Each structure stands twice: as structure tokens, then as C-alpha cells.
């Protein structure tokens, strides 16, 4: 469970130092059979857009949905969660790039909301309570499973400390 954070200052995905590029920072980790990559992008003096890509390392694995209740369904499943701590305050709900579907497990008589196999990108807009803040902590929770190969160890509240991009 390595904790890794990388500052990327004013770098963009297509080059360095573009004057019109929003300031950003990024970091990643691998845990529970999933590589998580998080980017913070400063969009206004007091606003930060978070993007988190969760990519199972093995083909044929899916993640549970944001819609899964905190305790799962009948105790089954690990809900996907993206949380932030001070100085960031969520300015709306977390959204996902994929639409969940109901995975029926007849032997357990339960249907679980999951995303299609493969990576899922989460989005969250947050308000920056203190524009002078230099870092924040992002917490990710998720579970990666396969319909045929079982599940990887669940990840609950994995921290990632990132620099707050400068305005």
C-alpha cells in the first residue's frame, strides 16, 4: 500500500507550460488489483476539479458502483467512493464516466450495481476553503471483482496526498 504523490505544477498532458493550461497536480497508487490515478485541476480561485481513474490491472474485472450503499447489499460489495478533506469541500456529488448495471448473483439471490469491466473515471468539483492551502488528502475506496475469477482485496479509504494547484 504505497502512498505516492507527484506535483505537476503547470504541466499538461500534451506538453509543458502552456499559458492557457489550468494549474494541476497529479498522483497515483496501485492497491487491490487497481491502479488509481488522481488529478486536481484549479479551475477558479476557489474551485478545484478532481478526476480519478480507477483501472483494474486484470482484464475481465469490474468495480462496484457509486450507487452501492455503504454497507453493500446484504453485506456484499465494496462501494466505490471518492472523498476529499480540508481544505477541499465537495461542491456536488461524485459522478462516473460509466453507467452501472445490475449484476445478478443467483446463488446469493442478490443483484449488485457494478460498472462494466475495465476502467472507470470519477469526477468531483470541490470548493477550496483556504486558497493559501498547499496540500489536500483524497481518499478512495473500491472493490474489483470478476464474474469468473473472484474478487481482489477491498480498498477502503486509501489516502493520496496531493499538492493544491496554485491559482
N, C-alpha and C. Protein backbone atom coordinates (compact mmCIF):
# COMPACT_ATOMS: atom_id res chain seq x y z
N UNK A 1 0.83 -1.18 0.00
CA UNK A 1 0.00 0.00 0.00
C UNK A 1 0.88 1.24 0.00
N UNK A 2 1.57 1.47 -1.04
CA UNK A 2 2.45 2.62 -1.13
C UNK A 2 1.65 3.89 -1.33
N UNK A 3 2.07 4.97 -0.68
CA UNK A 3 1.45 6.27 -0.83
C UNK A 3 2.36 7.10 -1.70
N UNK A 4 1.83 7.63 -2.81
CA UNK A 4 2.64 8.35 -3.77
C UNK A 4 1.91 9.60 -4.18
N UNK A 5 2.60 10.72 -4.20
CA UNK A 5 2.02 11.96 -4.71
C UNK A 5 3.07 12.65 -5.56
N UNK A 6 2.64 13.17 -6.69
CA UNK A 6 3.55 13.82 -7.61
C UNK A 6 2.98 15.17 -7.97
N UNK A 7 3.74 16.24 -7.80
CA UNK A 7 3.30 17.56 -8.22
C UNK A 7 3.63 17.74 -9.68
N UNK A 8 2.68 18.29 -10.41
CA UNK A 8 2.91 18.50 -11.82
C UNK A 8 2.75 19.98 -12.18
N UNK A 9 2.67 20.85 -11.18
CA UNK A 9 2.63 22.29 -11.39
C UNK A 9 1.76 22.69 -12.55
N UNK A 10 2.33 23.33 -13.55
CA UNK A 10 1.58 23.80 -14.68
C UNK A 10 1.68 22.88 -15.88
N UNK A 11 2.02 21.62 -15.71
CA UNK A 11 2.16 20.70 -16.83
C UNK A 11 0.81 20.27 -17.34
N UNK A 12 0.74 20.02 -18.63
CA UNK A 12 -0.47 19.48 -19.22
C UNK A 12 -0.14 18.13 -19.82
N UNK A 13 -1.18 17.41 -20.22
CA UNK A 13 -0.95 16.10 -20.81
C UNK A 13 -0.30 16.19 -22.19
N UNK A 14 -0.34 17.35 -22.84
CA UNK A 14 0.16 17.47 -24.21
C UNK A 14 1.47 18.25 -24.29
N UNK A 15 1.98 18.69 -23.20
CA UNK A 15 3.21 19.48 -23.24
C UNK A 15 3.39 20.19 -21.93
N UNK A 16 4.38 21.06 -21.89
CA UNK A 16 4.68 21.73 -20.65
C UNK A 16 4.45 23.22 -20.78
N UNK A 17 3.94 23.80 -19.70
CA UNK A 17 3.91 25.23 -19.56
C UNK A 17 3.00 25.98 -20.50
N UNK A 18 1.99 25.38 -21.07
CA UNK A 18 1.07 26.10 -21.93
C UNK A 18 0.40 27.20 -21.13
N UNK A 19 0.47 28.47 -21.58
CA UNK A 19 -0.06 29.57 -20.80
C UNK A 19 -1.55 29.44 -20.51
N UNK A 20 -2.30 28.78 -21.38
CA UNK A 20 -3.74 28.67 -21.16
C UNK A 20 -4.11 27.44 -20.33
N UNK A 21 -3.15 26.60 -20.00
CA UNK A 21 -3.42 25.39 -19.24
C UNK A 21 -3.73 25.73 -17.79
N UNK A 22 -4.74 25.06 -17.24
CA UNK A 22 -5.08 25.26 -15.84
C UNK A 22 -4.01 24.59 -14.98
N UNK A 23 -3.65 25.22 -13.85
CA UNK A 23 -2.68 24.58 -12.95
C UNK A 23 -3.24 23.25 -12.45
N UNK A 24 -2.37 22.26 -12.36
CA UNK A 24 -2.83 20.95 -11.92
C UNK A 24 -1.74 20.22 -11.13
N UNK A 25 -2.17 19.20 -10.41
CA UNK A 25 -1.25 18.28 -9.74
C UNK A 25 -1.84 16.89 -9.91
N UNK A 26 -0.98 15.88 -9.78
CA UNK A 26 -1.45 14.52 -10.01
C UNK A 26 -0.66 13.54 -9.16
N UNK A 27 -1.25 12.38 -8.92
CA UNK A 27 -0.58 11.31 -8.20
C UNK A 27 -1.28 10.00 -8.48
N UNK A 28 -0.65 8.90 -8.11
CA UNK A 28 -1.25 7.60 -8.36
C UNK A 28 -0.76 6.58 -7.35
N UNK A 29 -1.47 5.45 -7.29
CA UNK A 29 -1.06 4.31 -6.47
C UNK A 29 -1.72 3.08 -7.05
N UNK A 30 -1.22 1.92 -6.65
CA UNK A 30 -1.82 0.65 -7.04
C UNK A 30 -2.12 -0.13 -5.77
N UNK A 31 -3.36 -0.60 -5.66
CA UNK A 31 -3.78 -1.35 -4.49
C UNK A 31 -5.03 -2.15 -4.87
N UNK A 32 -5.17 -3.34 -4.33
CA UNK A 32 -6.36 -4.15 -4.57
C UNK A 32 -6.57 -4.52 -6.03
N UNK A 33 -5.48 -4.65 -6.79
CA UNK A 33 -5.60 -5.03 -8.19
C UNK A 33 -6.05 -3.90 -9.11
N UNK A 34 -5.98 -2.66 -8.61
CA UNK A 34 -6.43 -1.49 -9.37
C UNK A 34 -5.36 -0.42 -9.31
N UNK A 35 -5.10 0.24 -10.44
CA UNK A 35 -4.25 1.42 -10.46
C UNK A 35 -5.16 2.64 -10.42
N UNK A 36 -4.94 3.50 -9.44
CA UNK A 36 -5.72 4.72 -9.27
C UNK A 36 -4.85 5.91 -9.61
N UNK A 37 -5.33 6.76 -10.51
CA UNK A 37 -4.63 7.98 -10.91
C UNK A 37 -5.56 9.15 -10.65
N UNK A 38 -5.08 10.12 -9.87
CA UNK A 38 -5.90 11.26 -9.47
C UNK A 38 -5.26 12.55 -9.96
N UNK A 39 -6.08 13.43 -10.53
CA UNK A 39 -5.62 14.74 -10.97
C UNK A 39 -6.47 15.81 -10.31
N UNK A 40 -5.82 16.85 -9.82
CA UNK A 40 -6.51 18.04 -9.33
C UNK A 40 -6.23 19.16 -10.32
N UNK A 41 -7.27 19.86 -10.72
CA UNK A 41 -7.11 20.97 -11.66
C UNK A 41 -7.79 22.20 -11.08
N UNK A 42 -7.04 23.26 -10.93
CA UNK A 42 -7.58 24.51 -10.40
C UNK A 42 -8.34 25.20 -11.51
N UNK A 43 -9.65 25.36 -11.36
CA UNK A 43 -10.48 25.95 -12.40
C UNK A 43 -10.88 27.38 -12.08
N UNK A 44 -10.73 27.79 -10.84
CA UNK A 44 -11.02 29.16 -10.40
C UNK A 44 -10.28 29.37 -9.09
N UNK A 45 -10.30 30.60 -8.60
CA UNK A 45 -9.59 30.91 -7.36
C UNK A 45 -9.98 29.98 -6.23
N UNK A 46 -11.26 29.65 -6.14
CA UNK A 46 -11.73 28.82 -5.03
C UNK A 46 -12.34 27.50 -5.50
N UNK A 47 -11.96 27.02 -6.69
CA UNK A 47 -12.56 25.78 -7.19
C UNK A 47 -11.49 24.84 -7.77
N UNK A 48 -11.66 23.55 -7.48
CA UNK A 48 -10.75 22.51 -7.96
C UNK A 48 -11.60 21.38 -8.53
N UNK A 49 -11.22 20.90 -9.71
CA UNK A 49 -11.88 19.74 -10.32
C UNK A 49 -11.00 18.52 -10.09
N UNK A 50 -11.58 17.47 -9.51
CA UNK A 50 -10.86 16.22 -9.26
C UNK A 50 -11.29 15.19 -10.30
N UNK A 51 -10.32 14.48 -10.84
CA UNK A 51 -10.58 13.38 -11.75
C UNK A 51 -9.79 12.19 -11.23
N UNK A 52 -10.46 11.07 -11.04
CA UNK A 52 -9.80 9.86 -10.56
C UNK A 52 -10.12 8.72 -11.51
N UNK A 53 -9.09 8.16 -12.13
CA UNK A 53 -9.30 6.99 -12.98
C UNK A 53 -8.92 5.75 -12.19
N UNK A 54 -9.85 4.81 -12.12
CA UNK A 54 -9.63 3.53 -11.44
C UNK A 54 -9.59 2.46 -12.52
N UNK A 55 -8.42 1.85 -12.71
CA UNK A 55 -8.23 0.89 -13.78
C UNK A 55 -7.82 -0.48 -13.23
N UNK A 56 -8.73 -1.47 -13.28
CA UNK A 56 -8.34 -2.81 -12.87
C UNK A 56 -7.13 -3.27 -13.68
N UNK A 57 -6.20 -3.94 -13.00
CA UNK A 57 -4.97 -4.39 -13.66
C UNK A 57 -5.17 -5.65 -14.49
N UNK A 58 -6.26 -6.35 -14.24
CA UNK A 58 -6.52 -7.60 -14.95
C UNK A 58 -7.79 -7.48 -15.77
N UNK A 59 -7.70 -7.90 -17.01
CA UNK A 59 -8.86 -7.87 -17.91
C UNK A 59 -9.99 -8.71 -17.31
N UNK A 60 -11.23 -8.26 -17.53
CA UNK A 60 -12.38 -9.00 -17.04
C UNK A 60 -12.82 -8.63 -15.64
N UNK A 61 -12.20 -7.59 -15.05
CA UNK A 61 -12.59 -7.15 -13.71
C UNK A 61 -13.39 -5.87 -13.80
N UNK A 62 -14.37 -5.76 -12.91
CA UNK A 62 -15.21 -4.57 -12.82
C UNK A 62 -15.10 -3.96 -11.43
N UNK A 63 -15.61 -2.75 -11.28
CA UNK A 63 -15.68 -2.07 -9.99
C UNK A 63 -17.14 -1.93 -9.60
N UNK A 64 -17.39 -1.93 -8.31
CA UNK A 64 -18.75 -1.68 -7.83
C UNK A 64 -19.10 -0.22 -8.05
N UNK A 65 -20.38 0.07 -8.16
CA UNK A 65 -20.87 1.40 -8.49
C UNK A 65 -20.86 2.36 -7.30
N UNK A 66 -20.89 3.65 -7.63
CA UNK A 66 -21.10 4.69 -6.61
C UNK A 66 -22.47 4.51 -5.97
N UNK A 67 -23.40 3.86 -6.70
CA UNK A 67 -24.76 3.67 -6.22
C UNK A 67 -24.88 2.59 -5.15
N UNK A 68 -23.85 1.77 -4.98
CA UNK A 68 -23.90 0.71 -3.98
C UNK A 68 -23.94 1.34 -2.59
N UNK A 69 -24.86 0.94 -1.74
CA UNK A 69 -24.92 1.51 -0.38
C UNK A 69 -23.62 1.26 0.39
N UNK A 70 -23.37 2.08 1.40
CA UNK A 70 -22.13 1.99 2.17
C UNK A 70 -21.86 0.59 2.71
N UNK A 71 -22.86 -0.11 3.15
CA UNK A 71 -22.66 -1.45 3.69
C UNK A 71 -22.80 -2.55 2.65
N UNK A 72 -22.91 -2.17 1.38
CA UNK A 72 -23.13 -3.15 0.33
C UNK A 72 -24.60 -3.55 0.28
N UNK A 73 -24.89 -4.61 -0.44
CA UNK A 73 -26.23 -5.17 -0.49
C UNK A 73 -26.16 -6.50 0.26
N UNK A 74 -26.89 -6.60 1.34
CA UNK A 74 -26.81 -7.78 2.22
C UNK A 74 -25.36 -8.04 2.63
N UNK A 75 -24.59 -6.95 2.80
CA UNK A 75 -23.19 -7.07 3.22
C UNK A 75 -22.24 -7.41 2.09
N UNK A 76 -22.72 -7.48 0.86
CA UNK A 76 -21.88 -7.85 -0.28
C UNK A 76 -21.50 -6.61 -1.09
N UNK A 77 -20.24 -6.55 -1.51
CA UNK A 77 -19.77 -5.48 -2.38
C UNK A 77 -19.09 -4.36 -1.61
N UNK A 78 -18.14 -3.72 -2.27
CA UNK A 78 -17.41 -2.58 -1.72
C UNK A 78 -17.75 -1.37 -2.58
N UNK A 79 -18.52 -0.42 -2.04
CA UNK A 79 -18.90 0.72 -2.87
C UNK A 79 -17.70 1.57 -3.27
N UNK A 80 -17.74 2.07 -4.50
CA UNK A 80 -16.71 2.99 -4.96
C UNK A 80 -16.99 4.35 -4.33
N UNK A 81 -15.94 4.95 -3.74
CA UNK A 81 -16.09 6.25 -3.09
C UNK A 81 -14.87 7.10 -3.39
N UNK A 82 -15.11 8.40 -3.57
CA UNK A 82 -14.07 9.42 -3.72
C UNK A 82 -14.41 10.51 -2.72
N UNK A 83 -13.55 10.69 -1.73
CA UNK A 83 -13.76 11.70 -0.70
C UNK A 83 -12.56 12.63 -0.63
N UNK A 84 -12.81 13.86 -0.21
CA UNK A 84 -11.75 14.84 -0.04
C UNK A 84 -11.79 15.35 1.39
N UNK A 85 -10.66 15.92 1.82
CA UNK A 85 -10.60 16.52 3.15
C UNK A 85 -10.18 17.97 3.02
N UNK A 86 -10.25 18.68 4.14
CA UNK A 86 -9.88 20.09 4.15
C UNK A 86 -8.50 20.24 3.52
N UNK A 87 -8.33 21.25 2.73
CA UNK A 87 -9.15 22.45 2.54
C UNK A 87 -10.20 22.33 1.44
N UNK A 88 -10.41 21.11 0.87
CA UNK A 88 -11.41 20.94 -0.17
C UNK A 88 -12.75 20.54 0.43
N UNK A 89 -13.81 21.11 -0.12
CA UNK A 89 -15.17 20.79 0.30
C UNK A 89 -15.96 20.43 -0.97
N UNK A 90 -16.57 19.24 -1.03
CA UNK A 90 -17.32 18.88 -2.24
C UNK A 90 -18.37 19.94 -2.58
N UNK A 91 -18.45 20.28 -3.86
CA UNK A 91 -19.42 21.27 -4.34
C UNK A 91 -20.54 20.58 -5.11
N UNK A 92 -20.65 19.29 -4.97
CA UNK A 92 -21.67 18.49 -5.65
C UNK A 92 -21.33 17.03 -5.48
N UNK A 93 -22.14 16.17 -6.08
CA UNK A 93 -21.89 14.73 -5.95
C UNK A 93 -20.77 14.26 -6.87
N UNK A 94 -20.24 13.10 -6.56
CA UNK A 94 -19.26 12.44 -7.42
C UNK A 94 -20.04 11.81 -8.58
N UNK A 95 -19.49 11.92 -9.79
CA UNK A 95 -20.11 11.29 -10.95
C UNK A 95 -19.10 10.32 -11.57
N UNK A 96 -19.61 9.41 -12.39
CA UNK A 96 -18.75 8.41 -13.03
C UNK A 96 -18.93 8.45 -14.54
N UNK A 97 -17.87 8.04 -15.25
CA UNK A 97 -17.87 8.03 -16.71
C UNK A 97 -18.70 6.89 -17.29
N UNK A 98 -18.98 5.89 -16.49
CA UNK A 98 -19.69 4.71 -16.97
C UNK A 98 -21.04 4.59 -16.26
N UNK A 99 -21.98 3.97 -16.93
CA UNK A 99 -23.29 3.73 -16.36
C UNK A 99 -23.30 2.34 -15.71
N UNK A 100 -23.73 2.26 -14.44
CA UNK A 100 -23.75 0.95 -13.80
C UNK A 100 -24.91 0.08 -14.31
N UNK A 101 -24.76 -1.21 -14.11
CA UNK A 101 -25.83 -2.15 -14.41
C UNK A 101 -25.95 -3.11 -13.24
N UNK A 102 -27.05 -3.83 -13.18
CA UNK A 102 -27.29 -4.78 -12.09
C UNK A 102 -26.70 -6.14 -12.41
N UNK A 103 -25.68 -6.53 -11.66
CA UNK A 103 -25.07 -7.85 -11.82
C UNK A 103 -25.79 -8.81 -10.88
N UNK A 104 -26.51 -9.74 -11.46
CA UNK A 104 -27.29 -10.71 -10.68
C UNK A 104 -26.41 -11.88 -10.28
N UNK A 105 -26.40 -12.16 -8.98
CA UNK A 105 -25.69 -13.33 -8.44
C UNK A 105 -26.76 -14.30 -7.93
N UNK A 106 -27.23 -15.19 -8.81
CA UNK A 106 -28.36 -16.05 -8.45
C UNK A 106 -28.07 -16.95 -7.25
N UNK A 107 -26.83 -17.42 -7.13
CA UNK A 107 -26.51 -18.31 -6.00
C UNK A 107 -26.62 -17.59 -4.65
N UNK A 108 -26.52 -16.26 -4.66
CA UNK A 108 -26.66 -15.47 -3.43
C UNK A 108 -27.99 -14.72 -3.38
N UNK A 109 -28.77 -14.85 -4.44
CA UNK A 109 -30.06 -14.17 -4.55
C UNK A 109 -29.94 -12.67 -4.32
N UNK A 110 -28.98 -12.06 -5.03
CA UNK A 110 -28.75 -10.63 -4.88
C UNK A 110 -28.32 -10.05 -6.23
N UNK A 111 -28.65 -8.78 -6.43
CA UNK A 111 -28.21 -8.03 -7.60
C UNK A 111 -27.38 -6.84 -7.11
N UNK A 112 -26.17 -6.71 -7.64
CA UNK A 112 -25.26 -5.65 -7.21
C UNK A 112 -25.02 -4.65 -8.35
N UNK A 113 -25.05 -3.34 -8.05
CA UNK A 113 -24.76 -2.35 -9.09
C UNK A 113 -23.25 -2.27 -9.33
N UNK A 114 -22.84 -2.58 -10.57
CA UNK A 114 -21.42 -2.56 -10.93
C UNK A 114 -21.25 -1.80 -12.24
N UNK A 115 -20.01 -1.38 -12.50
CA UNK A 115 -19.67 -0.77 -13.78
C UNK A 115 -19.22 -1.87 -14.74
N UNK A 116 -19.31 -1.62 -16.04
CA UNK A 116 -18.78 -2.60 -17.00
C UNK A 116 -17.30 -2.87 -16.73
N UNK A 117 -16.83 -4.05 -17.12
CA UNK A 117 -15.42 -4.40 -16.93
C UNK A 117 -14.52 -3.31 -17.50
N UNK A 118 -13.42 -3.06 -16.78
CA UNK A 118 -12.44 -2.08 -17.25
C UNK A 118 -12.42 -0.83 -16.40
N UNK A 119 -11.71 0.19 -16.88
CA UNK A 119 -11.53 1.41 -16.09
C UNK A 119 -12.80 2.25 -15.97
N UNK A 120 -12.86 3.00 -14.89
CA UNK A 120 -13.94 3.95 -14.62
C UNK A 120 -13.28 5.26 -14.18
N UNK A 121 -13.79 6.37 -14.69
CA UNK A 121 -13.28 7.68 -14.29
C UNK A 121 -14.33 8.39 -13.44
N UNK A 122 -13.90 8.86 -12.27
CA UNK A 122 -14.77 9.60 -11.35
C UNK A 122 -14.46 11.09 -11.47
N UNK A 123 -15.49 11.91 -11.27
CA UNK A 123 -15.33 13.36 -11.33
C UNK A 123 -15.98 13.98 -10.10
N UNK A 124 -15.32 15.01 -9.56
CA UNK A 124 -15.85 15.76 -8.43
C UNK A 124 -15.36 17.19 -8.52
N UNK A 125 -16.27 18.13 -8.36
CA UNK A 125 -15.88 19.53 -8.25
C UNK A 125 -15.91 19.88 -6.77
N UNK A 126 -14.86 20.56 -6.33
CA UNK A 126 -14.75 20.91 -4.91
C UNK A 126 -14.42 22.40 -4.78
N UNK A 127 -14.86 22.95 -3.67
CA UNK A 127 -14.55 24.34 -3.34
C UNK A 127 -13.32 24.34 -2.45
N UNK A 128 -12.42 25.28 -2.71
CA UNK A 128 -11.21 25.41 -1.92
C UNK A 128 -11.49 26.39 -0.79
N UNK A 129 -11.62 25.89 0.44
CA UNK A 129 -11.98 26.72 1.58
C UNK A 129 -10.87 27.70 1.95
N UNK A 130 -9.62 27.31 1.73
CA UNK A 130 -8.48 28.18 2.05
C UNK A 130 -7.57 28.26 0.83
N UNK A 131 -7.63 29.36 0.06
CA UNK A 131 -6.82 29.47 -1.15
C UNK A 131 -5.31 29.44 -0.89
N UNK A 132 -4.90 29.59 0.37
CA UNK A 132 -3.47 29.54 0.71
C UNK A 132 -2.99 28.12 1.01
N UNK A 133 -3.91 27.16 1.05
CA UNK A 133 -3.55 25.77 1.38
C UNK A 133 -2.57 25.22 0.36
N UNK A 134 -1.67 24.38 0.82
CA UNK A 134 -0.64 23.82 -0.07
C UNK A 134 -0.87 22.35 -0.41
N UNK A 135 -1.67 21.63 0.39
CA UNK A 135 -1.91 20.22 0.08
C UNK A 135 -3.30 19.80 0.58
N UNK A 136 -3.74 18.67 0.05
CA UNK A 136 -5.02 18.10 0.46
C UNK A 136 -4.89 16.58 0.40
N UNK A 137 -5.84 15.91 1.02
CA UNK A 137 -5.85 14.46 1.04
C UNK A 137 -7.11 13.95 0.35
N UNK A 138 -6.92 13.05 -0.59
CA UNK A 138 -8.02 12.39 -1.30
C UNK A 138 -8.09 10.96 -0.80
N UNK A 139 -9.29 10.47 -0.55
CA UNK A 139 -9.49 9.10 -0.08
C UNK A 139 -10.30 8.33 -1.11
N UNK A 140 -9.82 7.15 -1.49
CA UNK A 140 -10.51 6.31 -2.46
C UNK A 140 -10.84 4.95 -1.84
N UNK A 141 -12.06 4.50 -2.10
CA UNK A 141 -12.50 3.16 -1.70
C UNK A 141 -13.10 2.48 -2.92
N UNK A 142 -12.86 1.17 -3.04
CA UNK A 142 -13.39 0.42 -4.17
C UNK A 142 -13.14 -1.06 -3.98
N UNK A 143 -13.81 -1.84 -4.79
CA UNK A 143 -13.58 -3.27 -4.85
C UNK A 143 -13.60 -3.71 -6.30
N UNK A 144 -12.62 -4.50 -6.69
CA UNK A 144 -12.53 -5.01 -8.06
C UNK A 144 -12.85 -6.50 -8.04
N UNK A 145 -13.80 -6.90 -8.89
CA UNK A 145 -14.22 -8.30 -8.95
C UNK A 145 -14.39 -8.75 -10.40
N UNK A 146 -14.39 -10.04 -10.57
CA UNK A 146 -14.64 -10.66 -11.87
C UNK A 146 -15.77 -11.66 -11.69
N UNK A 147 -16.59 -11.78 -12.69
CA UNK A 147 -17.68 -12.76 -12.64
C UNK A 147 -17.16 -14.18 -12.63
N UNK A 148 -15.92 -14.38 -13.10
CA UNK A 148 -15.37 -15.73 -13.20
C UNK A 148 -14.14 -15.97 -12.33
N UNK A 149 -13.44 -14.90 -11.92
CA UNK A 149 -12.17 -15.07 -11.21
C UNK A 149 -12.19 -14.54 -9.77
N UNK A 150 -13.36 -14.26 -9.23
CA UNK A 150 -13.43 -13.81 -7.85
C UNK A 150 -13.10 -12.33 -7.69
N UNK A 151 -12.74 -11.96 -6.47
CA UNK A 151 -12.51 -10.55 -6.15
C UNK A 151 -11.09 -10.32 -5.63
N UNK A 152 -10.60 -9.12 -5.82
CA UNK A 152 -9.32 -8.69 -5.24
C UNK A 152 -9.60 -8.16 -3.84
N UNK A 153 -8.56 -8.00 -3.02
CA UNK A 153 -8.79 -7.44 -1.67
C UNK A 153 -9.43 -6.05 -1.77
N UNK A 154 -10.43 -5.78 -0.94
CA UNK A 154 -11.08 -4.47 -0.98
C UNK A 154 -10.14 -3.36 -0.52
N UNK A 155 -10.38 -2.17 -1.03
CA UNK A 155 -9.60 -0.99 -0.65
C UNK A 155 -10.58 -0.01 -0.02
N UNK A 156 -10.29 0.38 1.21
CA UNK A 156 -11.19 1.29 1.95
C UNK A 156 -10.40 2.50 2.43
N UNK A 157 -10.76 3.66 1.91
CA UNK A 157 -10.16 4.91 2.38
C UNK A 157 -8.67 5.03 2.12
N UNK A 158 -8.21 4.58 0.96
CA UNK A 158 -6.77 4.69 0.64
C UNK A 158 -6.44 6.17 0.45
N UNK A 159 -5.48 6.70 1.24
CA UNK A 159 -5.16 8.13 1.14
C UNK A 159 -4.16 8.43 0.04
N UNK A 160 -4.32 9.59 -0.55
CA UNK A 160 -3.37 10.11 -1.52
C UNK A 160 -3.25 11.61 -1.22
N UNK A 161 -2.06 12.03 -0.83
CA UNK A 161 -1.82 13.44 -0.52
C UNK A 161 -1.30 14.12 -1.77
N UNK A 162 -1.98 15.21 -2.15
CA UNK A 162 -1.62 15.93 -3.37
C UNK A 162 -1.43 17.41 -3.08
N UNK A 163 -0.53 18.05 -3.82
CA UNK A 163 -0.43 19.50 -3.69
C UNK A 163 -1.67 20.17 -4.28
N UNK A 164 -2.09 21.25 -3.65
CA UNK A 164 -3.18 22.04 -4.19
C UNK A 164 -2.58 22.89 -5.32
N UNK A 165 -3.10 22.79 -6.53
CA UNK A 165 -2.55 23.58 -7.63
C UNK A 165 -2.71 25.08 -7.34
N UNK A 166 -1.71 25.85 -7.68
CA UNK A 166 -1.76 27.29 -7.46
C UNK A 166 -2.69 27.94 -8.47
N UNK A 167 -3.31 29.03 -8.05
CA UNK A 167 -4.21 29.78 -8.95
C UNK A 167 -3.42 30.56 -9.97
